[in-house]
Coordinates of N, CA and C in Angstrom, one line a residue:
Chain A
G1 N 0.8 -1.2 0.0 CA 0.0 0.0 0.0 C 0.9 1.3 0.0
A2 N 0.2 2.4 -0.1 CA 0.9 3.6 -0.2 C 1.6 3.9 1.1
V3 N 2.8 4.6 1.1 CA 3.6 4.8 2.2 C 3.9 6.3 2.3
V4 N 3.8 6.8 3.6 CA 4.1 8.2 3.9 C 5.2 8.2 4.9
S5 N 6.3 8.9 4.6 CA 7.4 8.9 5.6 C 7.5 10.3 6.2
Q6 N 8.1 10.4 7.4 CA 8.4 11.6 8.0 C 9.9 11.6 8.5
H7 N 10.5 12.8 8.4 CA 11.8 12.9 8.9 C 12.0 14.3 9.5
P8 N 12.6 14.3 10.7 CA 13.1 13.2 11.5 C 12.0 12.5 12.3
S9 N 12.3 11.4 12.9 CA 11.4 10.7 13.7 C 11.4 11.3 15.1
R10 N 12.5 11.9 15.4 CA 12.6 12.5 16.8 C 13.6 13.6 16.7
V11 N 13.3 14.8 17.4 CA 14.2 15.9 17.4 C 14.1 16.6 18.7
I12 N 15.2 17.0 19.2 CA 15.3 17.7 20.5 C 16.0 19.0 20.1
C13 N 15.5 20.2 20.5 CA 16.1 21.4 20.2 C 16.0 22.4 21.3
K14 N 16.8 23.4 21.2 CA 16.8 24.5 22.3 C 15.7 25.5 22.0
S15 N 15.2 26.1 23.0 CA 14.1 27.1 22.9 C 14.6 28.2 22.0
G16 N 13.8 28.7 21.1 CA 14.2 29.8 20.2 C 14.7 29.4 18.9
T17 N 15.0 28.1 18.7 CA 15.4 27.6 17.4 C 14.2 27.2 16.6
S18 N 14.5 27.0 15.3 CA 13.5 26.5 14.4 C 13.7 25.1 13.9
V19 N 12.7 24.4 13.8 CA 12.8 23.0 13.4 C 11.9 22.7 12.2
K20 N 12.5 22.0 11.2 CA 11.8 21.6 10.0 C 11.5 20.1 10.0
I21 N 10.2 19.8 9.7 CA 9.8 18.4 9.7 C 9.3 18.1 8.2
E22 N 9.8 17.0 7.6 CA 9.4 16.7 6.3 C 8.4 15.5 6.2
C23 N 7.5 15.6 5.3 CA 6.5 14.6 5.1 C 6.6 14.3 3.6
R24 N 6.8 13.0 3.3 CA 6.9 12.6 1.9 C 5.9 11.4 1.6
S25 N 5.3 11.5 0.4 CA 4.5 10.4 -0.1 C 5.5 9.6 -1.0
L26 N 5.8 8.4 -0.7 CA 6.8 7.7 -1.3 C 6.5 7.0 -2.7
D27 N 5.3 6.7 -2.9 CA 4.9 6.0 -4.1 C 3.6 6.5 -4.8
F28 N 3.3 7.7 -4.4 CA 2.1 8.3 -5.0 C 2.2 9.8 -4.9
Q29 N 1.5 10.5 -5.7 CA 1.5 12.0 -5.7 C 0.3 12.5 -4.8
A30 N 0.5 13.5 -4.0 CA -0.5 14.0 -3.2 C -0.6 15.5 -3.3
T31 N -1.7 15.9 -3.9 CA -1.9 17.4 -4.0 C -2.3 18.0 -2.6
T32 N -2.8 17.2 -1.8 CA -3.2 17.6 -0.4 C -2.6 16.8 0.6
M33 N -1.9 17.4 1.6 CA -1.4 16.7 2.8 C -2.0 17.4 4.0
F34 N -1.9 16.7 5.1 CA -2.5 17.2 6.3 C -1.5 17.1 7.5
W35 N -1.5 18.1 8.3 CA -0.6 18.1 9.5 C -1.4 18.1 10.7
Y36 N -1.1 17.1 11.6 CA -1.8 17.0 12.9 C -0.8 17.1 14.0
R37 N -1.4 17.5 15.2 CA -0.6 17.5 16.4 C -1.3 16.6 17.4
Q38 N -0.5 15.8 18.1 CA -1.1 14.9 19.1 C -0.5 15.1 20.4
F39 N -1.3 15.5 21.4 CA -0.8 15.7 22.8 C -1.0 14.3 23.5
P40 N -0.2 14.2 24.6 CA -0.3 12.9 25.3 C -1.7 12.6 25.7
K41 N -2.1 11.3 25.4 CA -3.4 10.8 25.8 C -4.6 11.7 25.2
K42 N -4.3 12.4 24.1 CA -5.3 13.2 23.5 C -5.4 12.8 22.0
S43 N -6.5 13.3 21.4 CA -6.7 12.9 20.0 C -5.8 13.7 19.1
L44 N -5.7 13.3 17.9 CA -5.0 14.1 16.9 C -5.8 15.4 16.6
M45 N -5.1 16.5 16.6 CA -5.7 17.8 16.3 C -5.2 18.2 14.9
L46 N -6.1 18.4 14.0 CA -5.7 18.9 12.7 C -5.2 20.4 12.8
M47 N -4.0 20.6 12.3 CA -3.4 21.9 12.4 C -3.7 22.7 11.1
A48 N -3.4 22.0 10.0 CA -3.5 22.7 8.7 C -3.6 21.7 7.6
T49 N -4.2 22.2 6.5 CA -4.2 21.4 5.2 C -3.2 22.0 4.3
S50 N -2.3 21.2 3.8 CA -1.2 21.6 2.9 C -1.6 21.4 1.5
N51 N -1.6 22.4 0.7 CA -2.0 22.3 -0.7 C -0.8 22.6 -1.6
E52 N -0.5 21.6 -2.5 CA 0.6 21.8 -3.4 C 0.5 23.0 -4.3
G53 N 1.5 23.8 -4.3 CA 1.5 25.0 -5.1 C 0.7 26.2 -4.6
S54 N 0.1 26.1 -3.5 CA -0.6 27.2 -2.9 C -0.5 27.3 -1.4
K55 N -1.1 28.3 -0.8 CA -0.9 28.5 0.6 C -1.7 27.4 1.4
A56 N -1.1 27.1 2.6 CA -1.8 26.1 3.4 C -3.1 26.7 4.1
T57 N -4.0 25.9 4.4 CA -5.2 26.4 5.1 C -5.1 26.0 6.6
Y58 N -5.0 26.9 7.4 CA -4.8 26.6 8.9 C -6.2 26.6 9.6
E59 N -6.2 25.7 10.6 CA -7.3 25.6 11.5 C -7.4 26.8 12.5
Q60 N -8.5 27.0 13.0 CA -8.7 28.1 13.9 C -7.8 27.9 15.1
G61 N -7.1 28.9 15.5 CA -6.3 28.8 16.7 C -4.8 28.4 16.4
V62 N -4.5 28.0 15.2 CA -3.2 27.6 14.8 C -2.5 28.8 14.2
E63 N -1.3 29.2 14.8 CA -0.6 30.4 14.3 C 0.2 30.1 13.0
K64 N -0.2 30.7 11.9 CA 0.4 30.3 10.6 C 1.8 30.9 10.6
D65 N 2.1 31.9 11.3 CA 3.5 32.4 11.3 C 4.4 31.6 12.2
K66 N 3.9 30.8 13.0 CA 4.7 30.0 13.9 C 4.9 28.6 13.3
F67 N 3.9 28.1 12.6 CA 3.9 26.8 12.0 C 3.9 27.0 10.5
L68 N 5.0 27.1 9.9 CA 5.1 27.4 8.4 C 5.0 26.1 7.6
I69 N 4.1 26.1 6.7 CA 3.9 24.9 5.8 C 4.2 25.2 4.4
N70 N 5.1 24.4 3.8 CA 5.4 24.5 2.4 C 5.2 23.2 1.7
H71 N 4.4 23.2 0.6 CA 4.1 22.0 -0.1 C 4.6 22.3 -1.5
A72 N 5.9 22.2 -1.7 CA 6.6 22.6 -2.9 C 6.4 21.6 -4.1
S73 N 6.2 20.3 -3.8 CA 6.0 19.3 -4.8 C 4.9 18.4 -4.5
L74 N 4.6 17.5 -5.4 CA 3.5 16.6 -5.2 C 3.8 15.5 -4.2
T75 N 5.1 15.4 -3.8 CA 5.5 14.3 -2.9 C 6.1 14.8 -1.6
L76 N 6.1 16.1 -1.4 CA 6.8 16.7 -0.2 C 6.1 17.9 0.4
S77 N 5.8 17.8 1.7 CA 5.3 18.9 2.4 C 6.2 19.1 3.7
T78 N 6.5 20.3 4.0 CA 7.3 20.5 5.2 C 6.6 21.4 6.2
L79 N 6.8 21.1 7.5 CA 6.3 21.9 8.6 C 7.5 22.5 9.3
T80 N 7.6 23.8 9.4 CA 8.7 24.4 10.2 C 8.1 25.1 11.4
V81 N 8.6 24.6 12.6 CA 8.2 25.2 13.8 C 9.2 26.3 14.1
T82 N 8.8 27.6 14.0 CA 9.7 28.7 14.1 C 9.8 29.1 15.6
S83 N 11.0 29.5 16.0 CA 11.2 30.0 17.4 C 10.5 29.1 18.4
A84 N 10.9 27.9 18.4 CA 10.2 26.9 19.2 C 10.3 27.1 20.7
H85 N 9.3 26.8 21.4 CA 9.2 27.0 22.8 C 8.8 25.6 23.4
P86 N 9.1 25.4 24.7 CA 8.7 24.1 25.3 C 7.2 23.7 25.1
E87 N 6.3 24.7 25.0 CA 4.9 24.3 24.8 C 4.6 23.8 23.4
D88 N 5.6 23.9 22.5 CA 5.5 23.3 21.2 C 5.9 21.9 21.2
S89 N 6.4 21.4 22.3 CA 6.8 20.0 22.4 C 5.5 19.1 22.2
S90 N 5.6 18.2 21.2 CA 4.5 17.4 20.9 C 4.8 16.3 19.9
F91 N 3.8 15.6 19.5 CA 4.0 14.6 18.4 C 3.3 15.1 17.2
Y92 N 4.0 15.3 16.1 CA 3.5 15.9 14.9 C 3.3 14.8 13.8
I93 N 2.2 14.7 13.3 CA 1.9 13.6 12.3 C 1.3 14.2 11.0
C94 N 1.8 13.7 9.9 CA 1.3 14.1 8.6 C 0.5 13.0 7.9
S95 N -0.3 13.4 7.0 CA -1.0 12.3 6.2 C -1.2 12.8 4.8
A96 N -1.4 11.9 3.9 CA -1.7 12.2 2.5 C -2.7 11.2 2.0
R97 N -3.5 11.6 1.0 CA -4.5 10.7 0.6 C -4.3 10.3 -0.9
E98 N -4.6 9.0 -1.2 CA -4.6 8.5 -2.5 C -5.9 7.8 -2.7
N99 N -6.6 8.1 -3.8 CA -7.9 7.5 -4.0 C -8.8 7.4 -2.8
Y100 N -8.9 8.6 -2.1 CA -9.8 8.7 -1.0 C -9.4 7.8 0.2
K101 N -8.2 7.2 0.2 CA -7.7 6.5 1.4 C -6.6 7.4 2.0
E102 N -6.6 7.5 3.3 CA -5.7 8.3 4.0 C -4.5 7.5 4.5
F103 N -3.3 8.0 4.3 CA -2.1 7.3 4.8 C -1.3 8.2 5.7
F104 N -1.0 7.7 6.8 CA -0.3 8.5 7.8 C 1.1 8.2 7.9
G105 N 1.9 9.3 8.2 CA 3.3 9.1 8.5 C 3.4 8.5 9.9
P106 N 4.6 8.1 10.3 CA 4.9 7.5 11.6 C 5.0 8.6 12.7
G107 N 5.0 9.8 12.3 CA 5.1 10.9 13.3 C 6.5 11.3 13.7
T108 N 6.6 12.6 14.2 CA 7.8 13.2 14.6 C 7.6 13.7 16.1
R109 N 8.5 13.2 16.9 CA 8.4 13.6 18.3 C 9.3 14.8 18.5
L110 N 8.8 16.0 18.8 CA 9.5 17.2 19.0 C 9.6 17.5 20.5
T111 N 10.8 17.7 21.0 CA 11.0 18.1 22.4 C 11.8 19.4 22.4
V112 N 11.3 20.4 22.9 CA 11.9 21.7 23.0 C 12.4 22.0 24.4
L113 N 13.7 22.2 24.6 CA 14.2 22.3 26.0 C 14.2 23.8 26.4
Chain B
G1 N -19.5 22.3 17.0 CA -18.9 21.7 15.8 C -18.9 20.2 15.9
D2 N -18.5 19.5 14.9 CA -18.4 18.1 14.9 C -17.4 17.5 15.9
S3 N -17.7 16.4 16.5 CA -16.8 15.8 17.5 C -17.0 14.3 17.6
V4 N -16.0 13.7 18.2 CA -16.1 12.2 18.4 C -15.7 12.0 19.8
T5 N -16.4 11.1 20.5 CA -16.2 10.7 21.9 C -16.0 9.2 21.9
Q6 N -14.9 8.8 22.5 CA -14.7 7.3 22.6 C -14.3 7.0 24.0
M7 N -14.5 5.7 24.4 CA -14.2 5.3 25.8 C -12.7 5.5 26.0
E8 N -12.5 5.9 27.3 CA -11.1 6.1 27.7 C -10.5 4.7 28.0
G9 N -9.2 4.6 27.7 CA -8.5 3.4 28.1 C -7.7 3.6 29.4
P10 N -6.8 2.8 29.6 CA -6.5 1.6 28.7 C -7.5 0.5 29.0
V11 N -7.7 -0.3 28.0 CA -8.5 -1.5 28.1 C -7.6 -2.7 28.1
T12 N -7.7 -3.6 29.0 CA -6.8 -4.8 29.1 C -7.7 -6.0 29.1
L13 N -7.5 -6.9 28.2 CA -8.3 -8.1 28.1 C -7.4 -9.3 27.9
S14 N -8.0 -10.5 28.2 CA -7.2 -11.7 28.0 C -7.5 -12.2 26.5
E15 N -6.5 -12.9 26.0 CA -6.7 -13.4 24.6 C -8.0 -14.2 24.5
E16 N -8.6 -14.0 23.4 CA -9.9 -14.7 23.0 C -11.1 -14.0 23.7
A17 N -10.9 -13.0 24.4 CA -12.0 -12.3 25.0 C -12.8 -11.5 23.9
F18 N -14.0 -11.1 24.2 CA -14.8 -10.2 23.4 C -14.5 -8.8 23.6
L19 N -14.3 -8.0 22.5 CA -14.0 -6.6 22.7 C -15.1 -5.7 22.2
T20 N -15.3 -4.7 23.0 CA -16.2 -3.5 22.5 C -15.5 -2.3 22.9
I21 N -15.3 -1.4 22.0 CA -14.8 0.0 22.2 C -15.9 0.9 21.8
N22 N -16.4 1.7 22.7 CA -17.6 2.6 22.4 C -17.1 3.8 21.7
C23 N -17.9 4.3 20.7 CA -17.7 5.6 20.1 C -19.0 6.2 19.7
T24 N -19.1 7.5 20.1 CA -20.3 8.2 19.7 C -19.8 9.5 19.0
Y25 N -20.7 10.1 18.2 CA -20.3 11.3 17.5 C -21.4 12.3 17.5
T26 N -20.9 13.5 17.2 CA -21.8 14.7 17.0 C -21.5 15.3 15.7
A27 N -22.4 15.4 14.8 CA -22.1 16.0 13.5 C -23.4 16.5 12.8
T28 N -23.2 17.5 12.0 CA -24.3 18.0 11.2 C -24.2 17.2 9.9
G29 N -25.3 17.0 9.3 CA -25.3 16.3 8.0 C -25.0 14.8 8.2
Y30 N -24.4 14.2 7.2 CA -24.2 12.8 7.2 C -22.7 12.4 7.0
P31 N -22.0 12.3 8.2 CA -20.6 12.1 8.1 C -20.2 10.7 7.7
S32 N -19.0 10.5 7.2 CA -18.4 9.1 7.1 C -17.7 8.8 8.4
L33 N -17.7 7.6 8.8 CA -17.2 7.2 10.1 C -16.0 6.2 9.9
F34 N -15.0 6.3 10.7 CA -13.8 5.4 10.6 C -13.3 4.9 11.9
W35 N -12.6 3.8 11.8 CA -11.8 3.4 12.9 C -10.4 3.2 12.4
Y36 N -9.4 3.9 13.1 CA -8.0 3.8 12.7 C -7.3 3.0 13.9
V37 N -6.2 2.4 13.5 CA -5.4 1.6 14.5 C -4.0 2.1 14.4
Q38 N -3.3 2.2 15.5 CA -1.9 2.6 15.6 C -1.2 1.6 16.4
Y39 N -0.4 0.7 15.7 CA 0.4 -0.3 16.3 C 1.7 0.4 16.9
P40 N 2.3 -0.2 17.9 CA 3.5 0.4 18.5 C 4.5 0.7 17.4
G41 N 5.0 1.9 17.4 CA 6.0 2.3 16.5 C 5.6 2.6 15.1
E42 N 4.4 2.5 14.8 CA 3.9 2.7 13.4 C 2.9 3.8 13.3
G43 N 2.7 4.2 12.0 CA 1.7 5.3 11.8 C 0.3 4.7 11.9
L44 N -0.7 5.6 11.9 CA -2.1 5.2 11.9 C -2.4 4.5 10.6
Q45 N -3.3 3.5 10.7 CA -3.8 2.8 9.6 C -5.3 2.7 9.6
L46 N -5.9 2.9 8.5 CA -7.4 2.7 8.4 C -7.7 1.2 8.7
L47 N -8.6 1.0 9.7 CA -9.0 -0.3 10.0 C -10.3 -0.7 9.3
L48 N -11.3 0.2 9.4 CA -12.5 0.0 8.7 C -13.3 1.3 8.6
K49 N -14.3 1.4 7.8 CA -15.1 2.6 7.6 C -16.5 2.3 7.2
A50 N -17.4 3.3 7.4 CA -18.8 3.2 6.9 C -19.2 4.5 6.5
T51 N -19.9 4.6 5.4 CA -20.2 5.9 4.8 C -21.6 6.3 4.9
K52 N -22.5 5.4 5.3 CA -23.9 5.8 5.5 C -24.6 5.0 6.6
A53 N -25.7 5.4 7.0 CA -26.4 4.8 8.1 C -26.7 3.3 7.8
D54 N -26.5 2.5 8.8 CA -26.7 1.0 8.8 C -25.6 0.3 8.1
D55 N -24.7 1.0 7.5 CA -23.5 0.3 6.9 C -22.7 -0.4 8.0
K56 N -22.1 -1.5 7.7 CA -21.2 -2.2 8.6 C -19.9 -2.2 8.0
G57 N -18.9 -1.7 8.6 CA -17.5 -1.8 8.2 C -16.9 -3.0 8.9
S58 N -16.0 -3.7 8.2 CA -15.4 -4.9 8.8 C -14.0 -5.1 8.2
N59 N -13.1 -5.6 9.0 CA -11.7 -5.9 8.6 C -11.0 -6.6 9.7
K60 N -10.2 -7.6 9.4 CA -9.4 -8.4 10.3 C -10.2 -8.9 11.5
G61 N -11.5 -9.2 11.4 CA -12.3 -9.7 12.4 C -13.0 -8.6 13.2
F62 N -12.6 -7.4 13.0 CA -13.3 -6.2 13.6 C -14.5 -5.8 12.8
E63 N -15.5 -5.3 13.6 CA -16.7 -4.8 12.9 C -17.2 -3.5 13.6
A64 N -17.9 -2.7 12.9 CA -18.5 -1.5 13.5 C -19.7 -1.2 12.6
T65 N -20.8 -0.8 13.2 CA -22.0 -0.5 12.4 C -22.4 1.0 12.7
Y66 N -22.7 1.6 11.6 CA -23.0 3.1 11.6 C -24.5 3.2 12.1
R67 N -24.7 3.6 13.3 CA -26.0 3.8 13.9 C -26.4 5.2 14.0
K68 N -27.2 5.7 13.1 CA -27.6 7.1 13.0 C -28.5 7.4 14.2
E69 N -29.4 6.5 14.6 CA -30.3 6.8 15.6 C -29.7 7.0 17.0
T70 N -28.6 6.3 17.2 CA -27.8 6.5 18.5 C -26.5 7.2 18.3
T71 N -26.3 7.7 17.1 CA -25.0 8.4 16.7 C -23.8 7.7 17.3
S72 N -23.8 6.4 16.9 CA -22.7 5.6 17.5 C -22.0 4.7 16.4
F73 N -20.8 4.3 16.7 CA -20.0 3.5 15.7 C -19.1 2.6 16.6
H74 N -19.6 1.8 17.4 CA -18.9 1.0 18.3 C -18.0 -0.1 17.6
L75 N -16.8 -0.3 18.1 CA -15.9 -1.3 17.5 C -16.0 -2.6 18.3
E76 N -16.2 -3.7 17.6 CA -16.3 -5.0 18.2 C -15.4 -6.0 17.5
K77 N -15.0 -7.0 18.4 CA -14.3 -8.2 17.8 C -14.6 -9.3 18.7
G78 N -14.9 -10.5 18.1 CA -15.4 -11.6 18.9 C -14.3 -12.3 19.7
S79 N -13.1 -12.3 19.3 CA -12.0 -13.0 19.9 C -10.7 -12.3 19.6
V80 N -10.2 -11.5 20.6 CA -9.0 -10.7 20.4 C -7.8 -11.6 20.5
Q81 N -6.7 -11.1 19.9 CA -5.4 -11.7 19.9 C -4.4 -10.8 20.5
V82 N -3.3 -11.3 20.9 CA -2.2 -10.4 21.4 C -1.8 -9.4 20.4
S83 N -1.8 -9.8 19.1 CA -1.4 -8.9 18.0 C -2.3 -7.7 17.8
D84 N -3.5 -7.8 18.5 CA -4.4 -6.7 18.4 C -4.1 -5.5 19.3
S85 N -3.1 -5.7 20.2 CA -2.7 -4.7 21.1 C -2.2 -3.4 20.3
A86 N -2.9 -2.3 20.6 CA -2.6 -1.1 19.8 C -3.5 0.0 20.4
V87 N -3.4 1.2 19.7 CA -4.3 2.3 20.1 C -5.3 2.4 19.0
Y88 N -6.6 2.5 19.3 CA -7.6 2.6 18.3 C -8.3 4.0 18.4
F89 N -8.5 4.6 17.2 CA -9.1 5.9 17.1 C -10.3 5.8 16.3
C90 N -11.4 6.3 16.9 CA -12.6 6.5 16.1 C -12.6 7.9 15.5
A91 N -13.1 8.1 14.3 CA -13.0 9.3 13.6 C -14.2 9.5 12.7
L92 N -14.4 10.8 12.3 CA -15.4 11.1 11.3 C -14.9 12.1 10.3
S93 N -15.5 12.1 9.1 CA -15.2 13.0 8.1 C -16.5 13.7 7.8
S94 N -16.5 15.1 8.0 CA -17.8 15.8 7.8 C -18.2 15.8 6.4
G95 N -19.4 15.5 6.2 CA -20.0 15.6 4.8 C -19.4 14.4 4.0
E96 N -19.5 14.6 2.7 CA -19.1 13.5 1.8 C -17.6 13.5 1.8
Y97 N -17.0 12.3 2.0 CA -15.6 12.2 2.0 C -14.9 12.4 0.7
S98 N -14.0 13.4 0.7 CA -13.3 13.7 -0.5 C -11.8 13.8 -0.2
S99 N -11.0 14.1 -1.2 CA -9.6 14.2 -1.0 C -9.2 15.3 -0.1
A100 N -10.1 16.3 0.1 CA -9.7 17.4 1.0 C -10.6 17.5 2.3
S101 N -11.4 16.5 2.5 CA -12.2 16.5 3.7 C -11.4 16.5 5.0
K102 N -11.8 17.1 6.0 CA -11.2 17.1 7.3 C -11.6 15.9 8.1
I103 N -10.7 15.3 8.8 CA -11.0 14.2 9.6 C -10.9 14.6 11.1
I104 N -11.9 14.3 11.9 CA -11.9 14.6 13.3 C -11.8 13.3 14.1
F105 N -10.8 13.3 15.0 CA -10.5 12.1 15.7 C -11.0 12.1 17.1
G106 N -11.3 11.0 17.6 CA -11.5 10.8 19.1 C -10.1 10.7 19.8
S107 N -10.2 10.6 21.1 CA -8.9 10.7 21.9 C -8.1 9.4 21.8
G108 N -8.6 8.3 21.3 CA -7.9 7.1 21.2 C -8.1 6.2 22.4
T109 N -8.1 4.9 22.2 CA -8.2 3.9 23.3 C -7.1 2.9 23.2
R110 N -6.3 2.8 24.2 CA -5.2 1.9 24.2 C -5.7 0.5 24.6
L111 N -5.5 -0.5 23.8 CA -5.9 -1.9 24.0 C -4.7 -2.7 24.3
S112 N -4.7 -3.4 25.4 CA -3.6 -4.4 25.7 C -4.2 -5.8 25.9
I113 N -3.7 -6.8 25.2 CA -4.2 -8.1 25.3 C -3.2 -9.0 25.9
R114 N -3.6 -9.7 27.0 CA -2.7 -10.6 27.7 C -2.8 -12.0 27.1
P115 N -1.6 -12.6 27.0 CA -1.6 -14.0 26.4 C -2.4 -15.0 27.4

């Protein structure tokens, strides 16, 4: 089946730095990708919809200047957490759809010290 | 807005026991309903889905029936195995499911099966 990868799987950074997370669809093209955030023992929260070649659509309450999304090609979307702070520590998950089936990446654990 | 509520875990059962994980939803219109599973160290995978009332989704021995009258989509399996240990998420897609539909997830239920 279709595979979605994320890189890195785990990152630890200092407060104030920026972190980029990549999401790739490995064997299919995805015009739309989704970025989620998962808090401990909580559900996945949709952060934004990433659209190839155009601006991302952010959910209410998500700061677009803090969470920069770039969907530069049909197989790659990136999420950059700018000026990260400890409260940004979380599990970030991306997904992409092929033929109306959604495929999730394995997630990226971000820890901000 | 639309939401999904599922039973809190963790749920611990013995092998071959009967499993039910409750899920109820709130939505306007006619959502599609899903169960996703996340095995340790892996990404979420679609387990089963139902797109209209009274539809039954099934896969790997798991079943769930879309009950509009009770706004529920409970997950069941007659005889669980150790390999079923995972986190299960109930979810809905508002309106007709398309390539850009938003999916709303429940909080997840961790299931552990004892040999």
